[in-house]
Each structure stands twice: as C-alpha cells, then as structure tokens.
XYZ file of C-alpha atoms in Angstrom:
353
model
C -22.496 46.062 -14.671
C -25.851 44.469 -14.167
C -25.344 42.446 -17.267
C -21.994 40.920 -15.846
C -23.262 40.439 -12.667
C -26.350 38.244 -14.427
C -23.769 36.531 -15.915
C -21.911 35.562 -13.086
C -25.105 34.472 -10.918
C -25.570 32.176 -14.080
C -22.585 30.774 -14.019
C -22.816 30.140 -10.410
C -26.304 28.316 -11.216
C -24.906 26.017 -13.528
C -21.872 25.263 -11.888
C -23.810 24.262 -8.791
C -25.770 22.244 -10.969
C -22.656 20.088 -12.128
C -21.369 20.080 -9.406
C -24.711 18.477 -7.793
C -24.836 15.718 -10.782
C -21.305 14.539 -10.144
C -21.500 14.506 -6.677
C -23.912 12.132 -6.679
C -22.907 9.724 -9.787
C -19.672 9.556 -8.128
C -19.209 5.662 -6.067
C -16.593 4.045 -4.663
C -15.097 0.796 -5.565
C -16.596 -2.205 -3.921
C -14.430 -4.944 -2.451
C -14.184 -7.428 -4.574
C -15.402 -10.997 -3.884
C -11.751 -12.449 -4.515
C -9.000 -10.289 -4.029
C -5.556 -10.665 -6.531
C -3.777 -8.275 -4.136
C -3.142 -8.714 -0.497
C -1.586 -6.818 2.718
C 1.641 -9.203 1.566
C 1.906 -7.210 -1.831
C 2.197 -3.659 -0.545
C 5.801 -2.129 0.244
C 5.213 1.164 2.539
C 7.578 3.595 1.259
C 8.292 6.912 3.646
C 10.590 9.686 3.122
C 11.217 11.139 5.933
C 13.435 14.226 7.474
C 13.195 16.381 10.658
C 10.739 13.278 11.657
C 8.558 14.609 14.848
C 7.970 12.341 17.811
C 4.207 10.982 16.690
C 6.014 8.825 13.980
C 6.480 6.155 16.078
C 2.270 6.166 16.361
C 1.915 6.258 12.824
C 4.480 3.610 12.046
C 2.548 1.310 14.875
C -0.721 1.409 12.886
C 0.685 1.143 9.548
C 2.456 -2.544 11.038
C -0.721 -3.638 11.937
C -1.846 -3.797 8.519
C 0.648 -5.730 8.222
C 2.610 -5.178 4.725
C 4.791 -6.823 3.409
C 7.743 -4.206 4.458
C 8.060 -0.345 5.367
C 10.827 1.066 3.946
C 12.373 4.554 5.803
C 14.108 7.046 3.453
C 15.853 9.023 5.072
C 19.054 11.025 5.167
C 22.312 9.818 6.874
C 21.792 12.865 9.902
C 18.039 11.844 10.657
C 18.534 8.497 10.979
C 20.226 8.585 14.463
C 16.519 9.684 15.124
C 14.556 7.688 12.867
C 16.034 4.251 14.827
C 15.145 6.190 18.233
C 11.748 6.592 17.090
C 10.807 2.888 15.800
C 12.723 1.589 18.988
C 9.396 0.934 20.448
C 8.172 -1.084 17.691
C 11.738 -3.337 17.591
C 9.299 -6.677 17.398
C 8.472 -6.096 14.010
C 12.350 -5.432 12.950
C 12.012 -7.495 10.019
C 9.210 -5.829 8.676
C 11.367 -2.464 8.767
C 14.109 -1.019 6.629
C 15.912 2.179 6.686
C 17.487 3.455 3.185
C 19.749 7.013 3.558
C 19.218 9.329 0.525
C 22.641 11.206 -0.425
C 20.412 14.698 -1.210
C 17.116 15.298 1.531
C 14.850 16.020 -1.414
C 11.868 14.225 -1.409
C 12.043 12.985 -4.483
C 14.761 11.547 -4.364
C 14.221 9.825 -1.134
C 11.059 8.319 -2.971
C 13.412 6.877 -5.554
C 16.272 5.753 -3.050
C 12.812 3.798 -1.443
C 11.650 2.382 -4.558
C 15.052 0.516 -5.264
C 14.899 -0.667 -1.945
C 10.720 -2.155 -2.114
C 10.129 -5.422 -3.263
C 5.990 -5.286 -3.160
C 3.576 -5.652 -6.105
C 2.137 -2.262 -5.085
C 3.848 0.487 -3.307
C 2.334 2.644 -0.467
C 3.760 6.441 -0.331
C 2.678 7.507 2.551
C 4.205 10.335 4.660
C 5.982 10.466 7.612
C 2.793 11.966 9.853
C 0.151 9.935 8.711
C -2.174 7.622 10.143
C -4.287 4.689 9.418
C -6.862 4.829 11.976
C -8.903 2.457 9.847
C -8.351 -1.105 9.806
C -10.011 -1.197 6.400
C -7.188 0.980 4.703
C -5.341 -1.369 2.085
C -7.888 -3.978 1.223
C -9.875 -0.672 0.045
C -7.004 0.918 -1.690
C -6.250 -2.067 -3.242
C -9.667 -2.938 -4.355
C -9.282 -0.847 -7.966
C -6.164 -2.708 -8.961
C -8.431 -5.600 -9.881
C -8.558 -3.059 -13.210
C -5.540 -3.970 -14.555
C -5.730 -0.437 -16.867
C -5.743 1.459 -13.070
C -1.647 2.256 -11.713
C -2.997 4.344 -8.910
C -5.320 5.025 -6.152
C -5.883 7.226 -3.119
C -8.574 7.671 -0.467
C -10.016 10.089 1.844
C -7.122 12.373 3.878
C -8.908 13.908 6.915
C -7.122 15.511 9.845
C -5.746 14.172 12.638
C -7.544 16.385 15.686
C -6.516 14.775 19.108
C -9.579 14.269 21.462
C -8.411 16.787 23.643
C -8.278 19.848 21.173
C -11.952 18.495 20.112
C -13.042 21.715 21.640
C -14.209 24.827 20.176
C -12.411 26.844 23.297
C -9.013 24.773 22.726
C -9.003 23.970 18.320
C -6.949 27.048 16.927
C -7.937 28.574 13.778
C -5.127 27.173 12.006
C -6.334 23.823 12.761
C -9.680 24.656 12.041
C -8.968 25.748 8.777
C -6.655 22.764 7.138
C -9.431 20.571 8.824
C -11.799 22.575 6.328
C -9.121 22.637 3.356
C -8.822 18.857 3.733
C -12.432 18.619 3.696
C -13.249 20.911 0.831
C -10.532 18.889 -1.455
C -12.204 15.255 -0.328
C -15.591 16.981 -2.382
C -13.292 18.343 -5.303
C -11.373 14.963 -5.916
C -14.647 13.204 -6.382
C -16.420 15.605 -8.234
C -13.862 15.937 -11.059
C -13.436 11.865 -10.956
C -16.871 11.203 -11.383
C -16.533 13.599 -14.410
C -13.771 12.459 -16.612
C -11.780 9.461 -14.359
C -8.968 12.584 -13.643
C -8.021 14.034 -10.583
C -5.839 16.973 -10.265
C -3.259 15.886 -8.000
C -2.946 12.383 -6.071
C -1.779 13.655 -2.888
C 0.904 11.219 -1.409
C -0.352 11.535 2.173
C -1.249 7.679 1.027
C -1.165 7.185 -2.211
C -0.927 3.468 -3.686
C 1.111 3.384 -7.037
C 1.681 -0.279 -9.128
C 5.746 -1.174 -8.504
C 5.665 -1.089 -12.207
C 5.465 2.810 -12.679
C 7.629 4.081 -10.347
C 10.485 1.515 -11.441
C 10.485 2.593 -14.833
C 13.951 4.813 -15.215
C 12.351 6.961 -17.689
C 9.749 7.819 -15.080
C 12.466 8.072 -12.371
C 14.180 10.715 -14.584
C 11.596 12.979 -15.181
C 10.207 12.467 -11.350
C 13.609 14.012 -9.849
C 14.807 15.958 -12.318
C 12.967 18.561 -12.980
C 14.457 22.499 -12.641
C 12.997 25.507 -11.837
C 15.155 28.687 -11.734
C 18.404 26.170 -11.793
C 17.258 24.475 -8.874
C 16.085 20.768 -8.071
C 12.682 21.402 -7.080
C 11.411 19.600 -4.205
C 7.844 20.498 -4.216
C 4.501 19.519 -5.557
C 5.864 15.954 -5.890
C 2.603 14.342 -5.943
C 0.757 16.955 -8.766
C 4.001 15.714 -11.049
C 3.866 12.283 -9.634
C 0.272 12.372 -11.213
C 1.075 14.033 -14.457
C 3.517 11.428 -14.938
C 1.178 8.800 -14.292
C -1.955 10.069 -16.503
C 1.435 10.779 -19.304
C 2.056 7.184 -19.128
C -1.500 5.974 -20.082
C -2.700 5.104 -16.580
C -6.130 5.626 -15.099
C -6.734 6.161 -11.339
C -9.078 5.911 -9.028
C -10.421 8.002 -6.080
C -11.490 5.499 -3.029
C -13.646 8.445 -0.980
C -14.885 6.040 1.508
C -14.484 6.024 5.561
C -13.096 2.478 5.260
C -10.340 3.953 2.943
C -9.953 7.184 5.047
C -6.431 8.297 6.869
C -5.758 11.184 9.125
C -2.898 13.522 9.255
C -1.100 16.091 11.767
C -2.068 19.431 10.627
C -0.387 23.162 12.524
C -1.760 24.116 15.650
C -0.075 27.553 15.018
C 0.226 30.044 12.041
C 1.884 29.053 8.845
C 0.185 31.055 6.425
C 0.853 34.538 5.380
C -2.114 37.340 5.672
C -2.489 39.288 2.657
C -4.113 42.868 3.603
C -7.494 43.852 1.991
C -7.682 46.824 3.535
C -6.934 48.433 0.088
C -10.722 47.824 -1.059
C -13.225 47.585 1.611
C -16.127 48.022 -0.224
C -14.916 45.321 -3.100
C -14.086 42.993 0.018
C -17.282 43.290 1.775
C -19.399 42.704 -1.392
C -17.487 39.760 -2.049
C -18.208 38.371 1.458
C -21.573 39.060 1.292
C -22.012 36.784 -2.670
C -19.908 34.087 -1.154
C -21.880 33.763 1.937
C -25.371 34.465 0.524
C -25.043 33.687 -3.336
C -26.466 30.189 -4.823
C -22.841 28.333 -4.608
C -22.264 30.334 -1.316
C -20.274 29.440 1.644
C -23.388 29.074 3.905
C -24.450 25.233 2.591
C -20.790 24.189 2.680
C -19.952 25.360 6.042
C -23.319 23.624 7.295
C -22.082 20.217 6.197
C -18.418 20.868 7.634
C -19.654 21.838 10.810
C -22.138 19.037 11.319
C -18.802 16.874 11.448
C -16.860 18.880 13.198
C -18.901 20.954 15.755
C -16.026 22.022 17.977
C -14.830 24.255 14.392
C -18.021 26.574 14.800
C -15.833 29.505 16.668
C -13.145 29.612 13.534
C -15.953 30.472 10.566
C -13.818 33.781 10.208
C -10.595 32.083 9.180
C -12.521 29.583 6.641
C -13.478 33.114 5.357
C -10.144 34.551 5.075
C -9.127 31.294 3.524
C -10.993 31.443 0.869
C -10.517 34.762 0.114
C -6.780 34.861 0.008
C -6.505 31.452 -1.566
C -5.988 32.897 -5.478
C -3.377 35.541 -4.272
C -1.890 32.597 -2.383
C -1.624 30.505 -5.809
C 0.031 33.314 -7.952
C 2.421 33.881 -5.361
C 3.413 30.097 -5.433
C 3.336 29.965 -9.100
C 6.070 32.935 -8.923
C 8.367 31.426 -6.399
C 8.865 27.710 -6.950
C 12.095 27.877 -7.086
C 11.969 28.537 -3.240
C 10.818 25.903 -0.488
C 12.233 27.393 2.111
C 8.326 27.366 3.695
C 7.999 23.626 3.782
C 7.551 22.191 7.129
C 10.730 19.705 6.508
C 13.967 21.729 5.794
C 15.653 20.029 2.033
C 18.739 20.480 0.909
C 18.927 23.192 -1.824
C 20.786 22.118 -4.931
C 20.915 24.574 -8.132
C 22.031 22.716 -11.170
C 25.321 24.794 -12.806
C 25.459 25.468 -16.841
C-alpha cells in the first residue's frame, strides 16, 4: 500500500510539473501586421432548434462584427420562431439567411448551413452564444495567416448576468459549468502547447476554412456516423476535430480575452447525483488528497475564485463535480446511442438493415 501510494504522490509531482512547463510556453497568436482575412470573409453558420428568447441578443452582437452573412439552420417548425426572434434586428435583413434542415440533427443542420455560406472561413457558433468582445474575429482569424492551420477556437467562458453576480443569488449549477468552462480553458492550452492537438474544438465558436467542411467526403463521415443503428447527434465537435486532424490540418487554440465568448449555462439541475454513500471512508480519503495533495483542488479553486468571487458559497458542488466526473464518462461512453438529455430535443432516426 505505501509503495502505491509513493507512486501515486510521484506521479502527481511530475504531472504538476508538466503541467507547469506547458502552461507557461503556451502563447497566443499575435495579430498580424497585415491581415489576408477580414470580417467580409467569415459566414456565421448556426443550427438552431427549440431557440430560447436571448438569441435575438446573441445574434445582435454577432452583426456587429459585421460578417459577411449569418446563416440560420433550422428546422421547418422552429422557424415560425426563429423569424420572431431576429424581428428586432430586421435592418440587417440582408446580412441574414434562414436554411430549414429536413432531419433536426445537428449535424445535419451544419451541413444544410454550409451549402448555403459563401465566406472564405466559416464561423460555427451556437445558438446561445455571445461575443461580448469586439476583438472576436480579427483574433480568430489571426492563425489562418498559416496556411497549414484549417481551424481555430478561443476562450468559452460563461455568460453570468450582473444580477446573479451574487454569491446569495448564483446556483450551484451555475457555479459549477462556470468552473467546468474554466478548468477546460487551462486543459486546451496545456495539451496545445504540448503537441499543437487539442482534444475537442468545441463549436460554441469555432472558425473552420470553407474548404474542409465542403469537402463531400468530409460531409459523409461528419453525418453519418451510427451508433446502436442510430444517427448520432452528439459530440459533433470531438468528431468535427478528428476529422479535421484526419485530414492533415493543424489548429490553433486563441486563449486570449480579446478572443473570448460567453455562453448561457443552467441555472437549475441537469446533472445526475451518483451516491457514494457505498464507501465513506474511500470517499473521504479521496477528498482529503484532492484538496490537500500537490496537484490538489486548493491552488485551482484559488485562481477560479479570484475571478469569480460571488462562486465562493458553491466549493461543495466543484467537489462533487469532480468526483463524479469519471462515473459520468463511462456512463456516456455506454449510452450514446441516447440523447434524449440534450438541452435541444433532435429527431431520432435509427438506420434499418
């Protein structure tokens, strides 16, 4: 026992170490002093179902960074509400375009988009996201002046409202994806500092050359893939990145704040507890070498919470996060086949033999 525990303490140790060492080799790319891409190259593309009312915010600050179009693809029975919510904005009508998907799969919404963009460089951003930055695209754009680079995404923070800034009003679901989001910003730069990869490309904004995603090979193996006899709908973006890296693309991670966007995270519970009431003993030790041990939680809850103060009350559920987060995984692994938990309700379509 005492020889696996040393063992694990030195793992710890050296982990921390490279994780230190490519924290800090890891920069951003500059601006560069001429520019071969503009605002005028980049097509918006946003699939979109079940769209909630704070589109019509996030489609206001995406026009004033003024692209060259947004396309909306939707489905034929969201539209009717699509149109109601980009009423406000009816001055920049030519700027906008709504496509209708035959199938509300993501994927294929993405695709229906892509036929319909006519950019250099295609922006897939989702339908609750927003560019609080004016600084977004010139900075997203910025690696593409690598002509070996087909993709590129930046910071994805959450979108807290001013008046939930407050450690008697934030819920601990909010607290926590405001954490998760954080944690990943650390991860994505850590493992691109290592080896130029990235584990997934997250399409919360995610800048892709026209090129890629107009290839019909790439379209193919983007929409059709099957688990369990069923058109899958999710992890889009970890298989939009596969196919990218497959294709002999690099990428780049822009983790600056002039490259940062926000998005609407759940005020209420969407995650499933998982017991641990079966092993107190096991469960308190654990607690005790995250919080206390050389890679503990301690130093990376200090950081969080010096940016977001008003999170301090909801340490407990950052805690229960990270402890569930591996039984979460399996249990994802084992059911992809079902979506049914997404936050946007798809159309379920099981391919027959």
């Amino acid at each position: 026992m005492a020889v696996a525990l040393g063992a694990l303490w030195a793992w710890s140790v050296l982990d921390k170490i490279v994780i230190s060492y490519y924290a800090r080799k890891y920069k951003p790319v500059p601006l560069p002093k001429k520019q071969n891409y503009s605002h005028e190259d980049v097509s918006i593309i946003v699939p979109t179902i079940d769209t909630e009312s704070t589109f019509t915010e996030c489609m206001r600050l995406w026009l004033k960074a003024n692209p060259r179009e947004i396309i909306i693809a939707t489905v034929e029975r969201n539209r009717t509400r699509v149109v109601e919510l980009i009423e406000p904005l009816r001055q920049n009508a030519d700027k906008i375009i709504i496509v209708t998907a035959p199938l509300a799969n993501k994927r294929h919404q993405l695709m229906v988009g892509v036929k319909a963009a006519s950019g250099k460089i295609f922006a897939l951003v989702d339908d609750d996201v927003y560019w609080r930055v004016d600084t977004v695209v010139p900075y997203l754009l910025a690696p593409f002046e690598d002509a070996e680079v087909g993709a590129v995404a930046g910071i994805q923070s959450a979108e807290i409202p001013s008046e939930r800034q407050d450690a008697r009003v934030i819920t601990p679901w909010e607290a926590t994806a405001t954490f998760d989001l954080n944690q990943w910003k650390v991860s994505r730069e850590v493992h691109f500092a290592a080896d130029g990869g990235c584990w997934c490309l997250s399409a919360r904004t995610l800048f892709v050359r026209a090129s890629i995603l107009q290839d019909q090979g790439f379209a193919d193996s983007y929409t059709q893939e099957v688990i369990g006899r069923r058109i899958v709908n999710t992890a889009d973006d970890v298989v939009l990145t596969g196919l990218i890296f497959d294709r002999g693309w690099k990428v780049s991670i822009q983790n600056t704040p002039e490259g940062e966007v926000t998005t609407n995270i759940p005020q209420d519970h969407r995650l499933i507890y998982h017991s641990i009431s079966h092993s107190l003993i096991n469960s308190y030790a654990y607690i005790v070498w995250m919080a206390f041990g050389w890679n503990g939680w301690l130093p990376t809850y200090r950081g969080f919470l010096k940016r977001y103060p008003y999170c301090g009350r909801q340490v407990w559920a950052f805690l229960l996060m990270d402890y569930i987060g591996p039984i979460v995984d399996i249990y994802v692994y084992l059911t992809m086949n079902n979506d049914n938990w997404l936050t946007r309700t798809a159309d379920i379509k099981d391919i027959e033999y």
